[in-house]
Coordinates of C-alpha atoms in Angstrom, one line a residue:
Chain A
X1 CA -14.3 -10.8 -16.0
X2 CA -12.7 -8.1 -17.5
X3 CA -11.0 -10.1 -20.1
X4 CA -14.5 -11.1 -20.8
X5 CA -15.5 -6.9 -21.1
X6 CA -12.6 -6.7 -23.1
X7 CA -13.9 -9.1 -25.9
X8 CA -17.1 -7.2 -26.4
X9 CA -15.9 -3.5 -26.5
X10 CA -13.5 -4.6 -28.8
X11 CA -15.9 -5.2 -31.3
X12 CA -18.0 -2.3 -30.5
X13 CA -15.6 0.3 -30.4
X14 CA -11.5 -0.5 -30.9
X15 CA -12.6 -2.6 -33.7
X16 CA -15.2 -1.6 -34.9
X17 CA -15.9 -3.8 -38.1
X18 CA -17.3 -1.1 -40.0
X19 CA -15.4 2.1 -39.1
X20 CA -11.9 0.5 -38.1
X21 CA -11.8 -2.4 -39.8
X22 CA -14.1 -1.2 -43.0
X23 CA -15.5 -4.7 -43.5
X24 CA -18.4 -5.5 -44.9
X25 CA -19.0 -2.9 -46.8
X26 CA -21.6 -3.6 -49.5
X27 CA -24.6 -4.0 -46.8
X28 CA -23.2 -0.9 -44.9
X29 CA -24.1 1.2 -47.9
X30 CA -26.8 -0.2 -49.8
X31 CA -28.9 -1.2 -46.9
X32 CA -28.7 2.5 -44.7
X33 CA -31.1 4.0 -46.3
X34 CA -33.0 4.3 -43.2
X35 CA -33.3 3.6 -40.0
X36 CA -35.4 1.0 -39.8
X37 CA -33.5 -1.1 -42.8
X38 CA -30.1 -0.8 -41.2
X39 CA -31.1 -1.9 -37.8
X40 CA -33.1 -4.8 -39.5
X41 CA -30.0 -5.7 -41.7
X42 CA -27.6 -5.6 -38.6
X43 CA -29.6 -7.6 -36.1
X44 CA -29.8 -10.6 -39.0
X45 CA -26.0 -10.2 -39.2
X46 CA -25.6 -9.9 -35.7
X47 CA -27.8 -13.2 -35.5
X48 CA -25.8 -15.5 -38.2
X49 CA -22.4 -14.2 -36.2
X50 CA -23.2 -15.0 -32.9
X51 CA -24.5 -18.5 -34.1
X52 CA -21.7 -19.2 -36.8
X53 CA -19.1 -18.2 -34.3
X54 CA -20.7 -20.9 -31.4
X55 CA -21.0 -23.4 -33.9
X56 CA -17.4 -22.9 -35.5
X57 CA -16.1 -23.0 -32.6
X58 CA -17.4 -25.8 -30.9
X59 CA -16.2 -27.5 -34.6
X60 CA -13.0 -26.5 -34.2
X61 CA -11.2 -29.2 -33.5
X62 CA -12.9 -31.2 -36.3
X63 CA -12.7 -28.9 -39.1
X64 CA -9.3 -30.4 -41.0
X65 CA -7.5 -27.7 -41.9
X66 CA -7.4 -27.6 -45.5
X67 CA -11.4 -27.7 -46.2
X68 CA -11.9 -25.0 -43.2
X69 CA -12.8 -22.4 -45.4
X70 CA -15.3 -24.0 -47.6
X71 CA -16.8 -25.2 -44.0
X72 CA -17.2 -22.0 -42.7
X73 CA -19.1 -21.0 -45.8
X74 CA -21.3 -23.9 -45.0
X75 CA -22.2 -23.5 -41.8
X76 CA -22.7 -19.8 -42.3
X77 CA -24.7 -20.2 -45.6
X78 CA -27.2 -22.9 -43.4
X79 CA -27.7 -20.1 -40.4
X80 CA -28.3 -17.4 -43.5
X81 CA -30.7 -19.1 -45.1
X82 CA -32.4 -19.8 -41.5
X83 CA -32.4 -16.4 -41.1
X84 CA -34.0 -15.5 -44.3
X85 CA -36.8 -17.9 -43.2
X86 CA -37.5 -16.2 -40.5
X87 CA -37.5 -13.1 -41.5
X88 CA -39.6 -14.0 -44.9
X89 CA -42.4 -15.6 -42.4
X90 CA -42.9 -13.1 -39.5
X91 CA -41.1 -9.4 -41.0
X92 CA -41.9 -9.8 -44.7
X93 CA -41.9 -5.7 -45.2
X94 CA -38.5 -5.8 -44.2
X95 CA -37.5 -8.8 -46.1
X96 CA -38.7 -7.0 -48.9
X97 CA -36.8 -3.9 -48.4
X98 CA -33.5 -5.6 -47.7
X99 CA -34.0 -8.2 -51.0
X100 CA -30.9 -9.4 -52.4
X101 CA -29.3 -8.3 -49.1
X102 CA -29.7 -11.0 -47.2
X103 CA -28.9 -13.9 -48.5
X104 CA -25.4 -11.6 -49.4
X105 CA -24.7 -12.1 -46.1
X106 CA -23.1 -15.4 -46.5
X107 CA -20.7 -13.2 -48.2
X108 CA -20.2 -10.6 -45.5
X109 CA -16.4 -10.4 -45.0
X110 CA -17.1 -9.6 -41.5
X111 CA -18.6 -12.9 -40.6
X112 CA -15.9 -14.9 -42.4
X113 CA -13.4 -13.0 -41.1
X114 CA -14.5 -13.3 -37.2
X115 CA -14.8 -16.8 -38.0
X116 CA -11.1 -17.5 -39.2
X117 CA -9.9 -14.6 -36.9
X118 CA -11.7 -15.8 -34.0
X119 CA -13.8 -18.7 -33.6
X120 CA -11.1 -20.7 -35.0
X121 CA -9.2 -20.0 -32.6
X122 CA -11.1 -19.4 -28.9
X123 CA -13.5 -21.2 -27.0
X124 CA -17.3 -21.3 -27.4
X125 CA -18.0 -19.3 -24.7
X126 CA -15.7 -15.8 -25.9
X127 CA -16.7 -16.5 -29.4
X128 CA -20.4 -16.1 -28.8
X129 CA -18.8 -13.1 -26.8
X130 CA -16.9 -11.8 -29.7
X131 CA -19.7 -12.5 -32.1
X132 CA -22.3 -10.4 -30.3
X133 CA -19.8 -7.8 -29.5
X134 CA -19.0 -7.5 -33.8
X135 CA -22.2 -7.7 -34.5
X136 CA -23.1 -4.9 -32.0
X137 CA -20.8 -2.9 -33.5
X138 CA -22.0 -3.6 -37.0
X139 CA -25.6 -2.8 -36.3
X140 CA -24.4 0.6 -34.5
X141 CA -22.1 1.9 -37.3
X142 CA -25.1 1.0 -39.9
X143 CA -28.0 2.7 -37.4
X144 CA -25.8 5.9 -37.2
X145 CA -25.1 6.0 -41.3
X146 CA -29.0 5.3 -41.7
X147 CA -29.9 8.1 -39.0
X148 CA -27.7 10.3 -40.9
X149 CA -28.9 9.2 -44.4
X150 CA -32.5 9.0 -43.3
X151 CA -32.6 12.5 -41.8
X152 CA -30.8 14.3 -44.2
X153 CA -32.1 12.5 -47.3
X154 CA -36.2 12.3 -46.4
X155 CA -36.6 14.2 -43.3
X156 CA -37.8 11.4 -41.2
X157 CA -36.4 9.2 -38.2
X158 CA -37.9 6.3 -37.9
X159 CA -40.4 6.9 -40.8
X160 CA -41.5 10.0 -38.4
X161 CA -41.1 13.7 -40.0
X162 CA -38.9 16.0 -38.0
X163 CA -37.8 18.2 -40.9
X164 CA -40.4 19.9 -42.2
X165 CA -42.2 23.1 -43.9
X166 CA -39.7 25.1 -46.0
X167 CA -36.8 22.6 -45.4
X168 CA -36.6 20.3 -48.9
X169 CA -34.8 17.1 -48.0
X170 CA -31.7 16.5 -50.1
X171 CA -33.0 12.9 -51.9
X172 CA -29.2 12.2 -53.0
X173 CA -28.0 11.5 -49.5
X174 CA -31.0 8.7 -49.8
X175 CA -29.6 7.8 -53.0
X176 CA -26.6 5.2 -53.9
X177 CA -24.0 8.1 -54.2
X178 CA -25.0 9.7 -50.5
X179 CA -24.0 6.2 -49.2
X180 CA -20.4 7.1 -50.3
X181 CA -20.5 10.4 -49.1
X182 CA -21.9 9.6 -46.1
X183 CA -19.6 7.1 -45.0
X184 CA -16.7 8.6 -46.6
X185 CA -17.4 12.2 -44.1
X186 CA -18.3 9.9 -40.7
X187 CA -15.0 7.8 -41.2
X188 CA -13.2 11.2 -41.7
X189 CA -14.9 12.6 -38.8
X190 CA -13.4 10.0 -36.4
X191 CA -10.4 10.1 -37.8
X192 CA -10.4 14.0 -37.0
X193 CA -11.9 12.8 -33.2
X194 CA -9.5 10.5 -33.0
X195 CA -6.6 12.5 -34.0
X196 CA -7.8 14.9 -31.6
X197 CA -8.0 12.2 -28.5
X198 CA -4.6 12.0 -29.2
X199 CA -3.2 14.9 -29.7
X200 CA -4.7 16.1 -25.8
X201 CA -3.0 12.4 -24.4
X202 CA 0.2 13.7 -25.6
X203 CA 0.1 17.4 -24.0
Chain B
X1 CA -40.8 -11.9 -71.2
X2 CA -36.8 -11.9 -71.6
X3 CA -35.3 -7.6 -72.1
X4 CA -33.0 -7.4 -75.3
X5 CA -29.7 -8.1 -75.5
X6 CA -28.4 -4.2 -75.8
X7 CA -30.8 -3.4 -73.0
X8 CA -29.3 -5.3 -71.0
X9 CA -26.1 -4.6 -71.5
X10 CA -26.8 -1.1 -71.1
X11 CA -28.4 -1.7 -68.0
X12 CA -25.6 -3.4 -66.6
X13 CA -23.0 -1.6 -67.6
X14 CA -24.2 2.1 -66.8
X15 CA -28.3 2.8 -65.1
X16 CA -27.6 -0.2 -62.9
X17 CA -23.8 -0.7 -62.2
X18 CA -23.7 -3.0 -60.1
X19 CA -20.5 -1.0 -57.8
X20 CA -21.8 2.1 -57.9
X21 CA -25.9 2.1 -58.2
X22 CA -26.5 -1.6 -56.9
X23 CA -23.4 -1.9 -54.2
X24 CA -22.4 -5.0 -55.1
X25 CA -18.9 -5.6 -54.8
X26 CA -17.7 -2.8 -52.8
X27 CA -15.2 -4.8 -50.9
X28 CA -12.9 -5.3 -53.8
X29 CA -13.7 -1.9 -55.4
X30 CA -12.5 -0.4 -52.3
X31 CA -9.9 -2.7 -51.9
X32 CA -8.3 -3.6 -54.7
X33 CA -7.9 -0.1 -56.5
X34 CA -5.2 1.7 -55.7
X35 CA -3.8 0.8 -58.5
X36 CA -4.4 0.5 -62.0
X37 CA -2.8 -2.5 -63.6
X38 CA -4.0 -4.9 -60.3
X39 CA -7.4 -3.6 -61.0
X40 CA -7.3 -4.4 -64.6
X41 CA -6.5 -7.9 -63.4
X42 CA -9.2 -8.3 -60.6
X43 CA -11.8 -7.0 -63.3
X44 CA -10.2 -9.3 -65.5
X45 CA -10.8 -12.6 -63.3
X46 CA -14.1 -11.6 -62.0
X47 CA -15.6 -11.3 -65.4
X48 CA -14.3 -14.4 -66.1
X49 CA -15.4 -16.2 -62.5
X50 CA -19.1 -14.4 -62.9
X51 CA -19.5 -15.5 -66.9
X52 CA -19.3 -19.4 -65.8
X53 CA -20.4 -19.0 -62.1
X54 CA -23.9 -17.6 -64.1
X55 CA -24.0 -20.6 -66.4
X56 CA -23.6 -23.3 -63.5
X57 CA -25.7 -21.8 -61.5
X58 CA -28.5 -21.8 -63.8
X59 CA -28.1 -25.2 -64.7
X60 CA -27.9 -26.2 -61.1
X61 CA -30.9 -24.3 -60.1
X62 CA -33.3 -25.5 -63.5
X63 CA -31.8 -29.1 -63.6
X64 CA -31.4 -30.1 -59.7
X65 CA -33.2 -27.6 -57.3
X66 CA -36.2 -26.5 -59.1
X67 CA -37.2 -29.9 -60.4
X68 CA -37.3 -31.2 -56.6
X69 CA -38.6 -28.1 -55.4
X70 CA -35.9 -27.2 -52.8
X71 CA -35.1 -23.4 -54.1
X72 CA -34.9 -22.6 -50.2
X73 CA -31.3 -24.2 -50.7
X74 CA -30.1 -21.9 -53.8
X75 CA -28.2 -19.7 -50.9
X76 CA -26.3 -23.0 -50.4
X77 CA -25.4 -24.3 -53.1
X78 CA -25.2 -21.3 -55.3
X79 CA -21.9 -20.5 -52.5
X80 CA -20.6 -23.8 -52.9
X81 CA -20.5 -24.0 -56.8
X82 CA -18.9 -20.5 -57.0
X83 CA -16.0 -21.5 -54.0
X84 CA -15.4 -25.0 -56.4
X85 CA -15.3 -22.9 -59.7
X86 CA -12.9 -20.1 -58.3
X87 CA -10.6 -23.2 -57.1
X88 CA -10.7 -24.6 -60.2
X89 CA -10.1 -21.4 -62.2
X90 CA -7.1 -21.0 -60.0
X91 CA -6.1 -24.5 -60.6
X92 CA -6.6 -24.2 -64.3
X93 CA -5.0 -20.2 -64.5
X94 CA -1.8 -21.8 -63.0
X95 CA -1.3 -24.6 -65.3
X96 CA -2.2 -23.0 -68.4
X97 CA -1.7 -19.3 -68.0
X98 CA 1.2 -18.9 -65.2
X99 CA 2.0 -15.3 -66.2
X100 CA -2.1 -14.5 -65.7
X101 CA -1.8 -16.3 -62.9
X102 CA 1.5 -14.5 -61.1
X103 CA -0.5 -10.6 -61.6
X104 CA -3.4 -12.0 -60.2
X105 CA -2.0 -13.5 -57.3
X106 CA -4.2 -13.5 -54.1
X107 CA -7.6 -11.7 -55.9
X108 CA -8.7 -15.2 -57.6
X109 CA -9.3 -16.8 -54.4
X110 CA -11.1 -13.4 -52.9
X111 CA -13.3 -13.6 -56.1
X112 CA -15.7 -16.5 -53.2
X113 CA -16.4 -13.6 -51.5
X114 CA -17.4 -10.7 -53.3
X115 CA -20.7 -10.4 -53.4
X116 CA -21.1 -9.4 -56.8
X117 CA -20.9 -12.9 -58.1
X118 CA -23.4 -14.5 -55.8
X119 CA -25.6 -11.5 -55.8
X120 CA -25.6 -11.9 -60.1
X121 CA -26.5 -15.7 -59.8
X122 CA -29.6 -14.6 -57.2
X123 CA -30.4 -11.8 -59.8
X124 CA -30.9 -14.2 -62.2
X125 CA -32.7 -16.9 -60.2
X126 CA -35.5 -13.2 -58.9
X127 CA -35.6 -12.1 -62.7
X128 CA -36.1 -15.4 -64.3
X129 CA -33.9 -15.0 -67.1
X130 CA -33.2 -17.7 -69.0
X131 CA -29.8 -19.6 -69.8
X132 CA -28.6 -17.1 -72.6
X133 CA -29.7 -13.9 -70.7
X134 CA -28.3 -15.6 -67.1
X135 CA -25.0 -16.2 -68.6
X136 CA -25.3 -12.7 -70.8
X137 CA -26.1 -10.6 -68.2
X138 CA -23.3 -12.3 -66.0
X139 CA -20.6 -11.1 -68.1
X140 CA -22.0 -7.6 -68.5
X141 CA -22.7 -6.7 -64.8
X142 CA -19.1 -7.8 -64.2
X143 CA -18.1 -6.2 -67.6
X144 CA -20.0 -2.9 -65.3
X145 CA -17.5 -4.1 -62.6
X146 CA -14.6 -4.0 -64.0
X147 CA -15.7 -0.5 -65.9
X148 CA -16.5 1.3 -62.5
X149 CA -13.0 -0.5 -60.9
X150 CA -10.6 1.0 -63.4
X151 CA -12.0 4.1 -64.0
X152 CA -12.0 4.8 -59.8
X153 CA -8.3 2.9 -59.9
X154 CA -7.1 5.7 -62.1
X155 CA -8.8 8.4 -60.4
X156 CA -7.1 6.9 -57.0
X157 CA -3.7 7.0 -58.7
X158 CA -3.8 10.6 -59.4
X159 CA -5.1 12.0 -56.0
X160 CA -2.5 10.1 -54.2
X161 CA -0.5 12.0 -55.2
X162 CA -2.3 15.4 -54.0
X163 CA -2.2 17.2 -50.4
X164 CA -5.5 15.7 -48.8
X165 CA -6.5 16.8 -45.4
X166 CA -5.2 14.7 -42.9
X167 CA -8.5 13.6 -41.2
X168 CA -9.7 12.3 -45.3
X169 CA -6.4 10.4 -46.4
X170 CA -7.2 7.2 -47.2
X171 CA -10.6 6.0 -46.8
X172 CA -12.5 8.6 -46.9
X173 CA -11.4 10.5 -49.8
X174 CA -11.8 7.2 -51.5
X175 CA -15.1 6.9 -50.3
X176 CA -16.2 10.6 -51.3
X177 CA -14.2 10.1 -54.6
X178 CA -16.7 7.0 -55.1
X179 CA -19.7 8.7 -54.6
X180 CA -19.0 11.6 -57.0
X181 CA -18.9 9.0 -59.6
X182 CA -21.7 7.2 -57.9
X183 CA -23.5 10.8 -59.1
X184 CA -22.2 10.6 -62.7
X185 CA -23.5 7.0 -63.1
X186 CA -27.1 8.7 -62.1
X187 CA -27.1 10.8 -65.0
X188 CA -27.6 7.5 -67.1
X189 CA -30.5 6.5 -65.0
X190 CA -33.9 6.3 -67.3
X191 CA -31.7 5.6 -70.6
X192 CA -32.7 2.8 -72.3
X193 CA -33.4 1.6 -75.7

């Protein structure tokens, strides 16, 4: 069991694919522009890993080794576009909103990488594991960059105001360059936490 | 209606790079730029990967998918032709071109997944552009690529070699770096001719 607990807070904390690992990183930044888009965008990625990962790794055995890659892309590229379907039919605001975005998730390093890494490797039941825990920790690290983003840049959570009156929202936070920015001071802010942690283990 | 040529090279190449307005291709911008010459390289290979991945595509998509009315499988087979292509460009690099081929090394088979080549063939499928402009504005949003890469691989070079706060080495000073110039590229945005 604890084995089991140890699969899924790896990927949502000690290896976390967007702050540790910094995978994935063209969704992470083009997508956070709010809330609503980056938990959208993760959930679909978190959806495509959990199934790519059961279904690589029930193929495991009968992947040869030399094609694997190109198989992965495959199988990944089938649950994407299923995905895309979905979302197309029953959320089409948010399928406008991401756009180009997700069908780019075929080419999410994260998802290729769990799958070599991972569900190459393991058996279905700790790769589904592994694949929601990722996935989890995907969609957290994009909701807490959109919070960030969506506050700062329009003053809203959720689409709701909380910063209003006087207060002008700074629109370049909502704009391409604030998703550097953004992401470039949270990473460094867990580095100084981290650091920190550390520092007090030691004393 | 199909934009002009310079329009769209213009577009491509500064209101809508596609690293640093459109975020496609982060992975190897932030990857592959510590240093100068290897990004000259990667921007080299990817221009040449997204040029012909945009011409197959297009034929692929007006000969074989559209004709049989299965676009819902462009996702598909858009992948698959750019994984064969960048196999065969590595293939054909090594033969022909060995010394090309040794300071490329491992970015020609990363070139699969970077998002900027599959998000260019999509692009062109959403805008309808036709053969010239699809293969056109392949090479000039990775000609944008390769622009942003080596002007952010030279500004790398020179701050690591300054004192950075702990806490921002790496990463994040990259990251910050990126969006400063992310804020330079938005003074071109409304220029057009």
């Amino acid at each position: 069991m604890e084995k089991k607990n140890s699969i899924l807070t790896n990927g949502l904390l000690f290896e976390n694919p967007t702050f540790v690992q910094l995978l994935g990183m063209c969704p992470t930044l083009a997508v956070t522009t709010t809330l609503k888009n980056g938990l959208g965008m993760g959930l679909s990625a978190t959806a495509v890993l959990i199934m790519s990962n059961i279904l690589i790794s029930l193929l495991r055995k009968i992947i040869p080794d030399k094609v694997r890659i190109a198989a992965y892309i495959v199988i990944i590229a089938t649950f994407v576009t299923i995905v895309q379907m979905i979302l197309e039919a029953y959320v089409p605001s948010l399928y406008a909103s991401l756009g180009i975005f997700i069908p780019l998730i075929v080419v999410n390093c994260i998802i290729l990488a769990r799958a070599e890494a991972f569900a190459s490797k393991n058996s279905v039941g700790k790769s589904a594991l592994d694949g929601l825990g990722m996935g989890l920790g995907f969609t957290g690290a994009l909701c807490i960059i959109a919070l960030v983003r969506e506050i700062i840049g329009q003053g809203t959570i959720w689409g709701i105001q909380v910063i209003g009156g006087p207060v002008q929202p700074a629109a370049i936070i909502g704009m391409p360059p604030g998703g550097f920015i953004v992401l470039g001071i949270l990473i460094a802010v867990i580095n100084f936490i981290v650091s920190k942690g550390k520092e007090g283990g030691n004393k | 209606m199909q934009p002009s040529i310079i329009s769209l090279l213009i577009a491509a190449l500064f209101t809508e790079n596609f690293v640093l307005v459109k975020f496609l291709g982060c992975c190897p911008f932030l990857g592959v730029s510590k240093k100068l010459d290897t990004a000259l390289g990667m921007g080299m290979a990817v221009t040449f990967v997204m040029a012909i991945a945009s011409l197959f595509t297009w034929c692929a998509n007006h000969f074989l998918l559209e004709p049989f009315g299965m676009e819902y499988l462009q996702t598909i087979v858009f992948i698959l032709i750019i994984a064969g292509l960048v196999q065969f460009v590595e293939m054909f690099v090594k033969k022909s071109m060995p010394s090309l081929y040794n300071a490329l090394g491992i970015y020609l088979p990363l070139i699969t997944t970077n998002c900027a080549v599959l998000g260019v063939t999509l692009l062109n499928v959403q805008n309808n552009y036709d053969f010239i402009h699809s293969v056109l504005y392949g090479t000039f949003a990775a000609l944008g690529f390769s622009l942003a890469i080596i002007l952010f691989a030279g500004i790398r070079e020179s701050i690591s070699e300054k004192e950075v706060p702990q806490c921002f080495r790496g990463f994040p000073i990259a990251l910050v770096t990126a969006g400063l110039m992310a804020i330079a590229f938005l003074g071109f945005s409304g220029f057009s001719i």
